[in-house]
Coordinates of C-alpha atoms in Angstrom, one line a residue:
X174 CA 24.6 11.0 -19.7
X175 CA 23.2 7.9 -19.9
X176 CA 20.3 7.1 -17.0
X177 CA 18.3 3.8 -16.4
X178 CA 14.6 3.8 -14.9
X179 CA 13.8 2.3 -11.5
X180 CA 12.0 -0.7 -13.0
X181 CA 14.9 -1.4 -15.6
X182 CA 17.8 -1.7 -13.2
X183 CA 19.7 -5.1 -13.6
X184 CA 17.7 -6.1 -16.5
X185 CA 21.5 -6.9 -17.9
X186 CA 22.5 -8.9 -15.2
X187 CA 23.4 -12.3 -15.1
X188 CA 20.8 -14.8 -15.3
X189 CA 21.5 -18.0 -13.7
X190 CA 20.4 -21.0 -13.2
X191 CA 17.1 -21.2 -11.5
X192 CA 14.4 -23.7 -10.5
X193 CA 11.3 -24.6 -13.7
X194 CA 8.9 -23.6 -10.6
X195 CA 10.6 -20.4 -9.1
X196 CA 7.8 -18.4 -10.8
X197 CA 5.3 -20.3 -9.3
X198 CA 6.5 -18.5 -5.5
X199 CA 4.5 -15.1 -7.1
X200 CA 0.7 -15.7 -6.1
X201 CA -0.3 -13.6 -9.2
X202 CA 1.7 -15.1 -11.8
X203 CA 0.6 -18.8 -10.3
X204 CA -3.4 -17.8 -10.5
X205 CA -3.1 -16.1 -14.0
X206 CA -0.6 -19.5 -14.9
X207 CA -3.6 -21.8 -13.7
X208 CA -5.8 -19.7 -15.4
X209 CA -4.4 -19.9 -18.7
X210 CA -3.9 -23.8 -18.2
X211 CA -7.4 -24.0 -18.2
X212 CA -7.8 -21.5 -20.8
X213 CA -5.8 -23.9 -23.1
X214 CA -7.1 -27.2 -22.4
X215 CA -10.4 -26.0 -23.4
X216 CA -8.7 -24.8 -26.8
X217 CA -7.7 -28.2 -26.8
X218 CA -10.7 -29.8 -26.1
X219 CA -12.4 -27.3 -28.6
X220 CA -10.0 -28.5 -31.4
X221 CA -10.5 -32.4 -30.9
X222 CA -14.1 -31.9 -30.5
X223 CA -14.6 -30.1 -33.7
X224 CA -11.9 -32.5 -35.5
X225 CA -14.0 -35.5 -34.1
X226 CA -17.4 -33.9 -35.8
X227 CA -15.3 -34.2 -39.4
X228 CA -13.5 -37.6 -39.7
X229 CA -16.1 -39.3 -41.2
X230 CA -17.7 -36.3 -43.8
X231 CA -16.3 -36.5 -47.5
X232 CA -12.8 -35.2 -48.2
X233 CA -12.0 -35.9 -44.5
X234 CA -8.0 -35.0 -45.1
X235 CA -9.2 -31.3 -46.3
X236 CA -11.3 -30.5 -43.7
X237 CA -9.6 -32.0 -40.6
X238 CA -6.7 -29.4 -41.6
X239 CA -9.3 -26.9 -42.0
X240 CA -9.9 -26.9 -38.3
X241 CA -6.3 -26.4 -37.5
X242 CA -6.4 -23.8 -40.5
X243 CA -9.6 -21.7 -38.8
X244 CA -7.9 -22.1 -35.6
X245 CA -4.8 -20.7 -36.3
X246 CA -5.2 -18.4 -39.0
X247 CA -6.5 -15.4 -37.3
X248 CA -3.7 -15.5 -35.6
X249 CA -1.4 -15.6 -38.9
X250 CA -3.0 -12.5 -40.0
X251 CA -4.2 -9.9 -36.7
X252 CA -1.7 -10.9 -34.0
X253 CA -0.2 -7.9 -34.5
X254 CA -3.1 -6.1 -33.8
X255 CA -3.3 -8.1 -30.4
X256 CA 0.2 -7.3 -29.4
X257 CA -0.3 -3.4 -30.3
X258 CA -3.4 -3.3 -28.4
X259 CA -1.5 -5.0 -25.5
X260 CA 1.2 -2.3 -25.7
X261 CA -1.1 1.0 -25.1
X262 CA -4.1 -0.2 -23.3
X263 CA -4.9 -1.7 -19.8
X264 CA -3.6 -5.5 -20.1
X265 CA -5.9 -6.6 -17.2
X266 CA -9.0 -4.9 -18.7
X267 CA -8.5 -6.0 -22.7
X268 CA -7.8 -9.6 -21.1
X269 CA -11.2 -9.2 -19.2
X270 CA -13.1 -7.6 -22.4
X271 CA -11.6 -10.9 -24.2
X272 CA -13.1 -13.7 -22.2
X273 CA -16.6 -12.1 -21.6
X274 CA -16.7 -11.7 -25.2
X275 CA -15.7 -14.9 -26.4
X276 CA -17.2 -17.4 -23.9
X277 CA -20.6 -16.0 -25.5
X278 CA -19.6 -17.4 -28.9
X279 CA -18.7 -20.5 -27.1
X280 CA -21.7 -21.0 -25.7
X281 CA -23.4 -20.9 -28.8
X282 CA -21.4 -23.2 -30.8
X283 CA -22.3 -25.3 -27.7
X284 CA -26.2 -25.0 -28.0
X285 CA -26.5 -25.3 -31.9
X286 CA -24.4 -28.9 -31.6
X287 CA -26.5 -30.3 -28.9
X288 CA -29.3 -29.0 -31.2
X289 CA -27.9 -30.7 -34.5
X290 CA -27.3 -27.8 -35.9
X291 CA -23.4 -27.8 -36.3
X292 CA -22.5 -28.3 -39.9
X293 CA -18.9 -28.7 -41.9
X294 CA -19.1 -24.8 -42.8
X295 CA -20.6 -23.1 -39.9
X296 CA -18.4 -25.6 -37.5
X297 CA -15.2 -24.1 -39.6
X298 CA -16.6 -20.3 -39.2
X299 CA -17.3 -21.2 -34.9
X300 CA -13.8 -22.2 -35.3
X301 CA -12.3 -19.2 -36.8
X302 CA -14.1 -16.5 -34.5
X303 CA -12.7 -18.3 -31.4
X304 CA -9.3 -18.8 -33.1
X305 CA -9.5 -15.3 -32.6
X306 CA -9.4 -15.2 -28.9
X307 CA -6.0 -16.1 -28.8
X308 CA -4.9 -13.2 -30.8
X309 CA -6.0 -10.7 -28.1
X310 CA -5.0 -13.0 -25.4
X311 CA -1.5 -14.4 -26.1
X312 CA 0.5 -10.6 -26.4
X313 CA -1.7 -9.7 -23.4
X314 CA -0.5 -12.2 -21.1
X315 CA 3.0 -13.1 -22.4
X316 CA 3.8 -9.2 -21.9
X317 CA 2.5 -9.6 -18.3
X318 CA 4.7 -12.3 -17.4
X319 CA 8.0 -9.9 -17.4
X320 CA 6.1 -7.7 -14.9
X321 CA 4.9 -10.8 -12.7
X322 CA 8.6 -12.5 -12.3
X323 CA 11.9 -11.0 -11.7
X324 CA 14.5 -10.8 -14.3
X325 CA 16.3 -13.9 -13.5
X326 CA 13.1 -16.1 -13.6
X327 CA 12.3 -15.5 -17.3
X328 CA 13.4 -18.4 -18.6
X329 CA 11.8 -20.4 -16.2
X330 CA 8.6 -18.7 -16.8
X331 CA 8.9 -19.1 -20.5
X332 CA 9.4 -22.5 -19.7
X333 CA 6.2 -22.7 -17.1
X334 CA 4.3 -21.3 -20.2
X335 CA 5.6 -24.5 -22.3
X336 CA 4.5 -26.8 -19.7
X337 CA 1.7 -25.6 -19.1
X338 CA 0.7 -25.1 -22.9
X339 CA 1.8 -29.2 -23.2
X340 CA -0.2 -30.6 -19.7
X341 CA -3.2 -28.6 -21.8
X342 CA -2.0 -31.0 -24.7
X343 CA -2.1 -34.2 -22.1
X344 CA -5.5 -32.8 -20.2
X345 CA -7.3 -31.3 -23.2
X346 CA -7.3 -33.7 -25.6
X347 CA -7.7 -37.1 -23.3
X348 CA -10.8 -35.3 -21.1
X349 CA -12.6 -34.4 -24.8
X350 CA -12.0 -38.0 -25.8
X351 CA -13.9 -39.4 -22.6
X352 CA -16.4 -36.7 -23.3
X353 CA -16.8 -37.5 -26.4
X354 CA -17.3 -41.0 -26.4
X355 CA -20.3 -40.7 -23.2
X356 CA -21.8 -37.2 -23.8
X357 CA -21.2 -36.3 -27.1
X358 CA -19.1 -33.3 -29.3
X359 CA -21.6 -30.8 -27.9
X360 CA -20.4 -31.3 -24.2
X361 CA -16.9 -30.8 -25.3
X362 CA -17.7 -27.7 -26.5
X363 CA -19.8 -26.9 -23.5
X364 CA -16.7 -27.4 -21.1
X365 CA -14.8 -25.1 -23.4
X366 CA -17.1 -22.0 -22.9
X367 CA -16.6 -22.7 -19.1
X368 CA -12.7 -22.2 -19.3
X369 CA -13.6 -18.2 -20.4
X370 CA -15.5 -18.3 -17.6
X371 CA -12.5 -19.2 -15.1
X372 CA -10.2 -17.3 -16.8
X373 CA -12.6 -14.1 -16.5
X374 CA -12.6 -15.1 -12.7
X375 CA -8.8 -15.3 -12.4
X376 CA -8.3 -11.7 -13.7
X377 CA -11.1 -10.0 -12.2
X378 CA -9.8 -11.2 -8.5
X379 CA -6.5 -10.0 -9.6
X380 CA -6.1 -6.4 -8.8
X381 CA -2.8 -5.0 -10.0
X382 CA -0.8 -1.7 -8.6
X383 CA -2.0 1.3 -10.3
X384 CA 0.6 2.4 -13.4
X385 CA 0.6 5.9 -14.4
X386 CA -0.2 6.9 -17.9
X387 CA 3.2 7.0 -19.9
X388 CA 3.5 10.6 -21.1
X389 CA 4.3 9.8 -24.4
X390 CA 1.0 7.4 -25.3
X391 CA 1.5 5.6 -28.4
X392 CA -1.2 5.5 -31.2
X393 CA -2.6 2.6 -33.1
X394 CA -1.2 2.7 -36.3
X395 CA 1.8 4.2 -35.5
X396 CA 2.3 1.5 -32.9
X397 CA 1.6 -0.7 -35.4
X398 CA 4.4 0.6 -37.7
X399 CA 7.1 0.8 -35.1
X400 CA 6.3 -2.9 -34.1
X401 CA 7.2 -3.7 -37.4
X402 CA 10.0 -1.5 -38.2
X403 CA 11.6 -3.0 -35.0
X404 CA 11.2 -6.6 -36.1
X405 CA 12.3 -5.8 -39.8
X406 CA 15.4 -4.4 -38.4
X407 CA 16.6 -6.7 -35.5
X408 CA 18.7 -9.5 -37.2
X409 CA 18.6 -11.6 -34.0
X410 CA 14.5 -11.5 -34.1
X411 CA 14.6 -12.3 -38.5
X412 CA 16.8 -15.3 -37.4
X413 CA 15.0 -16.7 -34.7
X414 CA 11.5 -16.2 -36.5
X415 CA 13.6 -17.8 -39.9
X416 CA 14.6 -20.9 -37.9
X417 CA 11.1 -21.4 -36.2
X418 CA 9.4 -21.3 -39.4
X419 CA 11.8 -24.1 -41.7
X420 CA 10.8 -25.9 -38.7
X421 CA 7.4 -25.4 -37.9
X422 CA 6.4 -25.7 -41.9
X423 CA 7.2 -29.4 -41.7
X424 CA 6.7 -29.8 -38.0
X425 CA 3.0 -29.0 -38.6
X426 CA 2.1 -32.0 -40.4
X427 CA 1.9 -33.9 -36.9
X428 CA -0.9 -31.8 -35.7
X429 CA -2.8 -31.7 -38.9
X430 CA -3.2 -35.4 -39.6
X431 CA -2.8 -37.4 -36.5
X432 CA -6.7 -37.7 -37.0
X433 CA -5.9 -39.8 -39.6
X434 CA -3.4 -41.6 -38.4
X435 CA -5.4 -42.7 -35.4
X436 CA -8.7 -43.7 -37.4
X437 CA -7.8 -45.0 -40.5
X438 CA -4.1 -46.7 -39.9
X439 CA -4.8 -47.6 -36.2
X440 CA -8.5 -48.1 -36.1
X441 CA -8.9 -45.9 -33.1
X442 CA -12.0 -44.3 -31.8
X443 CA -12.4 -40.8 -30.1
X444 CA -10.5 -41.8 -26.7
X445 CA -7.5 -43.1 -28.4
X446 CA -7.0 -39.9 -30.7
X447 CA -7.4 -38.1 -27.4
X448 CA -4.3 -40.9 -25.8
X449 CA -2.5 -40.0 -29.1
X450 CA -2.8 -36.6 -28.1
X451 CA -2.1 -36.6 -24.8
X452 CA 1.3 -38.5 -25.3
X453 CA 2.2 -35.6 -27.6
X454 CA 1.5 -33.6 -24.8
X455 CA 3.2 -35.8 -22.1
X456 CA 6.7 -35.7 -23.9
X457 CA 5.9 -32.0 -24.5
X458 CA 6.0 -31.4 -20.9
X459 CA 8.6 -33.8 -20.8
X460 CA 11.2 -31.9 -22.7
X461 CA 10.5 -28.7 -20.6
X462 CA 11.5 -29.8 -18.1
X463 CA 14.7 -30.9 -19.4
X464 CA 15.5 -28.6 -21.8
X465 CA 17.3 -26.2 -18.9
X466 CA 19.7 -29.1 -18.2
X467 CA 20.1 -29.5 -22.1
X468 CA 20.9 -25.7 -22.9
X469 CA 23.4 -25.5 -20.1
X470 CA 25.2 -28.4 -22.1
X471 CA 24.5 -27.3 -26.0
X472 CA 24.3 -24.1 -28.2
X473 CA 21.3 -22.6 -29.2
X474 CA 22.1 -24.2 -32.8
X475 CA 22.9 -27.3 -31.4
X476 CA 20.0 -27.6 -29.6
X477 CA 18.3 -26.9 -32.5
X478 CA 19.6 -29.1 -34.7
X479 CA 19.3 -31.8 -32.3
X480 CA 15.4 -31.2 -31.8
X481 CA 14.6 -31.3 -35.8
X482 CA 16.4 -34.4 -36.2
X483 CA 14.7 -35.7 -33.1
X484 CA 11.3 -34.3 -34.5
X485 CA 12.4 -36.1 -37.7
X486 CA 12.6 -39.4 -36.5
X487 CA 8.7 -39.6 -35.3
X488 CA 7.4 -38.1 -38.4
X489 CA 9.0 -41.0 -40.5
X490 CA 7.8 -43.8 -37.7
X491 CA 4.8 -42.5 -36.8
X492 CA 3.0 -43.7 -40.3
X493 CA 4.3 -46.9 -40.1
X494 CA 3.8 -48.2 -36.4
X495 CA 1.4 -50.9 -36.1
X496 CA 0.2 -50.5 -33.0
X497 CA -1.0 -47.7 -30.6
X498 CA 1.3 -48.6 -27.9
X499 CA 4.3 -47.9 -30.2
X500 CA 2.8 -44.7 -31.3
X501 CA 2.4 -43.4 -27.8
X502 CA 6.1 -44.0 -27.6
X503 CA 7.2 -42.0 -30.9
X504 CA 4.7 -39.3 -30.0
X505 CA 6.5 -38.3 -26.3
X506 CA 10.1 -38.6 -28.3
X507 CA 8.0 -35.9 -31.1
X508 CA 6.7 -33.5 -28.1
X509 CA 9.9 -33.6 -26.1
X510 CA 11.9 -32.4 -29.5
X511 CA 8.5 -29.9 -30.2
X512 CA 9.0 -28.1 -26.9
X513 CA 12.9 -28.0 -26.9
X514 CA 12.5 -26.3 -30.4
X515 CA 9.5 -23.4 -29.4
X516 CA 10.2 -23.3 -25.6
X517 CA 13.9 -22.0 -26.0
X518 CA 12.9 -19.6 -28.8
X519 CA 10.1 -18.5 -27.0
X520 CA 12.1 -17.5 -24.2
X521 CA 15.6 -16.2 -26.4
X522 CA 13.0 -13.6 -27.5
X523 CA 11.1 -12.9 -24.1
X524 CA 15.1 -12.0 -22.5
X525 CA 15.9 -10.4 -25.9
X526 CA 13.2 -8.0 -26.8
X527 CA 13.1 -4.4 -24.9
X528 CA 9.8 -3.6 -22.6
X529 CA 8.7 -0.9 -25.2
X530 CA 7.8 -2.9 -28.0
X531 CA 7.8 -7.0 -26.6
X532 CA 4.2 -7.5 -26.9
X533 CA 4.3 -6.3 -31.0
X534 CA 7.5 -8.2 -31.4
X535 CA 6.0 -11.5 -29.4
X536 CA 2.6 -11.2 -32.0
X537 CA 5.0 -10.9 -34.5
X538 CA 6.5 -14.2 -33.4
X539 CA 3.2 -15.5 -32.9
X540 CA 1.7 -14.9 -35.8
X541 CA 4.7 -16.5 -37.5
X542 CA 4.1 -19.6 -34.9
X543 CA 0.4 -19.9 -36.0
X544 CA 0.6 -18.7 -39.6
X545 CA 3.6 -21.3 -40.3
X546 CA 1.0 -24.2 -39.0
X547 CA -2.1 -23.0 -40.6
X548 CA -0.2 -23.0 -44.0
X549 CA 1.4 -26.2 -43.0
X550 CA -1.8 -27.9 -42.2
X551 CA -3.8 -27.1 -45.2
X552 CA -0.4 -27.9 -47.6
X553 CA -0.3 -31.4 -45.6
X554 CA -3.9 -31.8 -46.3
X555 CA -4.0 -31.5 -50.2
X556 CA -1.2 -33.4 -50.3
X557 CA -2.3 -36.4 -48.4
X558 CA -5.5 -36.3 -50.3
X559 CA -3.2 -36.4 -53.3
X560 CA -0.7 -39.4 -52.2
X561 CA -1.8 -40.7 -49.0
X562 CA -0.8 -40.3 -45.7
X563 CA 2.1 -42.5 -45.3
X564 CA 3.8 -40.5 -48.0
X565 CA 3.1 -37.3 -47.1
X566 CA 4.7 -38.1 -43.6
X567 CA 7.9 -39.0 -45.2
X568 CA 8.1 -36.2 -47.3
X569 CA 7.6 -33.8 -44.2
X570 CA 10.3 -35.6 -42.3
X571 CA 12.8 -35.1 -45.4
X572 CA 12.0 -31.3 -45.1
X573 CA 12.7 -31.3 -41.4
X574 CA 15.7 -32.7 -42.2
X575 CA 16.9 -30.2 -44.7
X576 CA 15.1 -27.1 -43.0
X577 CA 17.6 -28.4 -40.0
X578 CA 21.0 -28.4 -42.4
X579 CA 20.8 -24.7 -43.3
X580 CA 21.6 -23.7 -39.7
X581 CA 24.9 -23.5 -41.5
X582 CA 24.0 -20.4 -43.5
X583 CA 21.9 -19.0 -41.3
X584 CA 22.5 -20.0 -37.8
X585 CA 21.2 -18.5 -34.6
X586 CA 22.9 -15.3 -33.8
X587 CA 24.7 -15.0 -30.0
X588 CA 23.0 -12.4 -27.4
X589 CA 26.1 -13.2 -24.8
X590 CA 27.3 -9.8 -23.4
X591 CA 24.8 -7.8 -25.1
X592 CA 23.1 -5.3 -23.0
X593 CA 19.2 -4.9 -23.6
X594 CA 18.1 -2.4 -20.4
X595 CA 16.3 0.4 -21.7
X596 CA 18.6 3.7 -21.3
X597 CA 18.0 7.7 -22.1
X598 CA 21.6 7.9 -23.8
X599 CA 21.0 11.1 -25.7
X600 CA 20.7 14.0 -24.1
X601 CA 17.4 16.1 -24.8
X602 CA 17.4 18.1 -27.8
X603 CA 17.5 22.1 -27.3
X604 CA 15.3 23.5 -29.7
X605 CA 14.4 27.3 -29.8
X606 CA 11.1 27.1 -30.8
X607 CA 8.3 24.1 -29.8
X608 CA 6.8 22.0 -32.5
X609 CA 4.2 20.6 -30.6
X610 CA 4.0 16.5 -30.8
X611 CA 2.6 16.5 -33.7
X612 CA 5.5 18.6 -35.7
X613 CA 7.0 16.5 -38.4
X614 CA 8.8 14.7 -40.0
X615 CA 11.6 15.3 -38.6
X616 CA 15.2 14.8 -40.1
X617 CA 18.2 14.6 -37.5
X618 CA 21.7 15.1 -39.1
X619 CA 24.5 14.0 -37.3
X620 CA 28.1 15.2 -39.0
X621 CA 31.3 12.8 -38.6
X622 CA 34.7 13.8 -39.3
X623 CA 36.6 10.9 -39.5
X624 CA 40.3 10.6 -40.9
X625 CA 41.4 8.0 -43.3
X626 CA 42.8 5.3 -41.6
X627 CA 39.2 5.1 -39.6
X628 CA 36.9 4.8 -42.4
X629 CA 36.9 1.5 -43.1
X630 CA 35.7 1.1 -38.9
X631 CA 33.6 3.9 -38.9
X632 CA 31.2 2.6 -42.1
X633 CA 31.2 -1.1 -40.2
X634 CA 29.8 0.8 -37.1
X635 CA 27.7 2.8 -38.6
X636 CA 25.7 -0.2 -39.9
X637 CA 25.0 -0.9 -36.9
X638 CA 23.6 2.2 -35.9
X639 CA 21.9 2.3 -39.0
X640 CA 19.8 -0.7 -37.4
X641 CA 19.6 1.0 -34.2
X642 CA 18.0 3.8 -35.9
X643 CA 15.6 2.4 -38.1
X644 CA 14.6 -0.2 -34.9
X645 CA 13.6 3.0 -32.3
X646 CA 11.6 4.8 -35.1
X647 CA 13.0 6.0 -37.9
X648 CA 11.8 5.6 -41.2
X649 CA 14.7 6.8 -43.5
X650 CA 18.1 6.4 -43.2
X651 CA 21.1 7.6 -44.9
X652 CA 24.9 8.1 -44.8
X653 CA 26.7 10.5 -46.9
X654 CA 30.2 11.9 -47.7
X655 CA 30.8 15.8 -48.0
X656 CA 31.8 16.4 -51.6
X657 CA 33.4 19.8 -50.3
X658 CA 34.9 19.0 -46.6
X659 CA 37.5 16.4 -46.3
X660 CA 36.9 13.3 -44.3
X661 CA 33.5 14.8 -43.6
X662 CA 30.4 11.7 -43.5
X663 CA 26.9 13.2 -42.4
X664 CA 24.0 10.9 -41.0
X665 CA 20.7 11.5 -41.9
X666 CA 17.6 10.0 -40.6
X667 CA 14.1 10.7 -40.7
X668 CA 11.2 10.6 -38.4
X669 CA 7.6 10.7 -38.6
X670 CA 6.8 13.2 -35.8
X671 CA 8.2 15.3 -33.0
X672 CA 6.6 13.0 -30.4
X673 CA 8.1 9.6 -32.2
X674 CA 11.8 11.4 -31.9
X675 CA 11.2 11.8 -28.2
X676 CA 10.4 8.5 -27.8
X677 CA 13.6 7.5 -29.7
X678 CA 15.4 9.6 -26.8
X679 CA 13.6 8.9 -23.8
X680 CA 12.1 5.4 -23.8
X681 CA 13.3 3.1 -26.6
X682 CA 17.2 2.5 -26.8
X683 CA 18.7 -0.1 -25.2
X684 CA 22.1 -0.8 -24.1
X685 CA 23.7 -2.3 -26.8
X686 CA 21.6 0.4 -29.0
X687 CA 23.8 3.2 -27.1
X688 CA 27.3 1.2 -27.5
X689 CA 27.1 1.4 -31.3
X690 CA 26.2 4.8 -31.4
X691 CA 29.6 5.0 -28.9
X692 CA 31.5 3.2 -30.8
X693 CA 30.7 5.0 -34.4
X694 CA 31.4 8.3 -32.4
X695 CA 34.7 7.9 -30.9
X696 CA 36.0 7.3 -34.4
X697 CA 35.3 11.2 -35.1
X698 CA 37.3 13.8 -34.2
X699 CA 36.1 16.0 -33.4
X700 CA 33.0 14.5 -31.7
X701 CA 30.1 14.6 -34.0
X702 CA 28.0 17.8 -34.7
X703 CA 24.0 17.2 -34.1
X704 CA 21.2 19.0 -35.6
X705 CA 17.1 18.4 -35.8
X706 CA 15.2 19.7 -38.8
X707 CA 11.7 20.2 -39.0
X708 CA 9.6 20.1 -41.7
X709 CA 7.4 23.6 -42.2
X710 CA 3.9 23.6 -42.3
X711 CA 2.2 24.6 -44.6

């Protein structure tokens, strides 16, 4: 029998065309939205201000791409920690925990620059530790957002997110270059440790229906192995992460050295890196709200294809303009492309990924999204020192380029028709003695009998399942012929623990997940035989 839960129904249907603002109609998701705006364009501000404090020190190259390193490499390597803790505790409460914690170490990275205390090293450390916010934060909210929005409005909330992540880009970096230039870095910094401040506001006024505790609850490092088991073993999530990373590699170099560009090649001071910025951010915002027009009228690879070659074009420009008028122009061509590239991968994997694990998958993503930029940044960096900005900009644009031409080996794959509400499709097993959650491993044997016309089919569909398996929990998986039966093939496949297999039955297979086990079992006849064995304790 195969059963969907209440909250789950028409999580396969169609998903039309609606509005960039329809999300904005829920009063929750519009505060938390705002909330996060503000959370950002204090990142923003943060990151310009601490930029700003390095331009003129020794080996400027190096450490202006060390900012954008500290900043992004905690998320490159505990995102997934984030997105686990996101999955098994109270969201509203970790988000809560978050700000409290880190508007204190903004506020002292405040104090010691007003008090000339801030140097290259310590600035660089400040850096990393509220980096670090956003690893608790992102999986937090982005797993929210499906809870806050109905099905159909996902895309547009993915899309919300990219605006409002690219106004932050606009706001952020143009209010810290005013700042900057009248009060100093330190009230940059200052304005930043307000932002936790309204944030913490946002979600403590928000006060969210009561969820019961699932029966199952998962535990930390088993969480933290299915998150990953699931990503290794959904070809749609490798590709999309694949294609964000051959773009973001090159891509990054933007970010990383536009401090550069704007003082030593266009003799700007602080407010003009902040207009440089904040054109970035205005074609960012830009682009969102295009892209739905452009996805109704290209493929997912032709879009991007389209938005690397697009991207392309500023990198090679944007060394040689001559003026800061034409750089404002490249720069909203470079953020429309930016968005159209992150924006409709963010939200491929926000429709794609099942409720169980999306906020491990998403940190997965996310520390691909940060880790990509961090390396990008400080590989930009030494190579500039090396041979000069100019160069280095040309060079990243060639890589685009080619990054872009390999979406012929390894394009996008298509989600059309695929069905991705959870479902119970198997029917609880009937054991005769309990093993308590904790029995395990456990090693469930499925026998096939399959004549010989059908086993060409049946090993083709049993790939697939072997996917399915290894996504929902397993950690083994094998398929054998009977070297005694005829046209006998048995399945084996191990898991951890009692409680994980229930899990596999009750709460993580999807749709599609109980079509290929269909489709392998219809090829047997008679239908399969099923049995669960439990290892003995000792």
């Amino acid at each position: 029998m195969t059963t969907r839960t209440p909250d789950q129904q028409g999580e396969d249907a169609g998903v039309g065309a609606v509005s960039s603002w329809a999300p904005l109609r829920s009063a929750v998701f519009r505060a938390l939205w705002i909330a996060v705006l503000v959370s950002n364009v204090g990142n923003w501000m943060q990151t310009v201000g601490a930029q700003w404090l390095l331009v003129n020190q020794a080996h400027a190259a190096i450490l202006v791409a060390l900012v954008q390193v500290a900043d992004t490499l905690p998320d490159a390597l505990f995102e997934l920690v984030g997105g686990v803790l996101a999955d098994i505790f109270d969201r509203r409460r970790l988000l809560l925990l978050v700000q409290i914690g880190f508007g204190a170490v903004a506020i002292a990275l405040a104090l010691l620059t007003v008090l000339g205390q801030m140097t290259p090293a310590l600035l660089l450390l400040f850096t990393f530790v509220l980096g670090s916010a956003t690893v608790f934060t992102n999986p937090a909210y982005q797993s929210l957002v499906p809870d806050l929005v109905s099905t159909r409005e996902l895309r547009a909330a993915a899309a919300l997110g990219s605006i409002g992540i690219n106004l932050a880009r606009v706001i952020g970096p143009a209010l810290a270059g005013l700042l900057i230039a009248r009060l100093g870095v330190g009230a940059v910094f200052a304005v930043n440790a307000l932002t936790y401040v309204v944030f913490a506001l946002a979600i403590t006024i928000w006060k969210p229906p009561s969820r019961p505790r699932p029966a199952l609850p998962e535990h930390f490092l088993p969480a933290i192995r299915a998150g990953f088991g699931y990503v290794r073993n959904a070809p749609i999530v490798r590709r999309i992460l694949l294609r964000v990373g051959l773009f973001l590699i090159p891509a990054s170099v933007l970010w990383s050295l536009l401090p550069l560009i704007a003082t030593q090649r266009l003799h700007l001071g602080a407010a003009g890196y902040g207009l440089l910025l904040g054109a970035l951010g205005a074609g960012a915002v830009a682009g969102a709200l295009i892209l739905p027009g452009l996805g109704r009228r290209l493929s997912d690879n032709q879009l991007m294809v389209a938005a690397s070659l697009a991207y392309a074009v500023p990198l090679a420009l944007i060394a040689a303009v001559p003026s800061a008028v034409l750089a404002v122009l490249v720069l909203l061509a470079a953020g429309a492309a930016w968005v159209a590239v992150l924006s409709s991968m963010n939200a491929a994997l926000q429709v794609f990924l099942p409720a169980w694990v999306r906020a491990r998958a998403i940190s997965v993503y996310l520390m691909l999204l940060f880790g990509t930029q961090a390396l990008g940044a400080l590989l930009w960096g030494l190579v500039a020192d090396v041979i000069g900005v100019v160069a280095t900009f040309l060079i990243a644009a060639a890589a685009l380029i080619l990054g872009a031409a390999t979406i012929r080996w390894w394009p996008l794959i298509s989600t059309v028709g695929m069905d991705r509400a959870t479902v119970a499709a198997w029917p609880e097993p009937q054991l005769i003695f309990d093993p308590g959650l904790g029995g395990g491993p456990v090693v469930v044997r499925n026998v096939y009998t399959i004549g010989p016309d059908k086993v060409a089919p049946f090993l083709e569909a049993m790939e697939r399942v072997r996917l399915s398996r290894l996504r929902t929990g397993a950690s083994r998986w094998g398929l054998y012929r009977d070297g005694e039966r005829a046209n006998t093939f048995v399945e084996m496949f191990s898991v951890p623990s009692w409680e994980e297999h229930l899990r596999q039955h009750r709460d993580r297979l999807t749709g599609a997940d109980r079509d290929y086990d269909a489709q392998a079992r219809a090829l047997s006849d008679p239908a399969p035989e099923a049995s669960h064995l439990i290892a003995v304790e000792d």
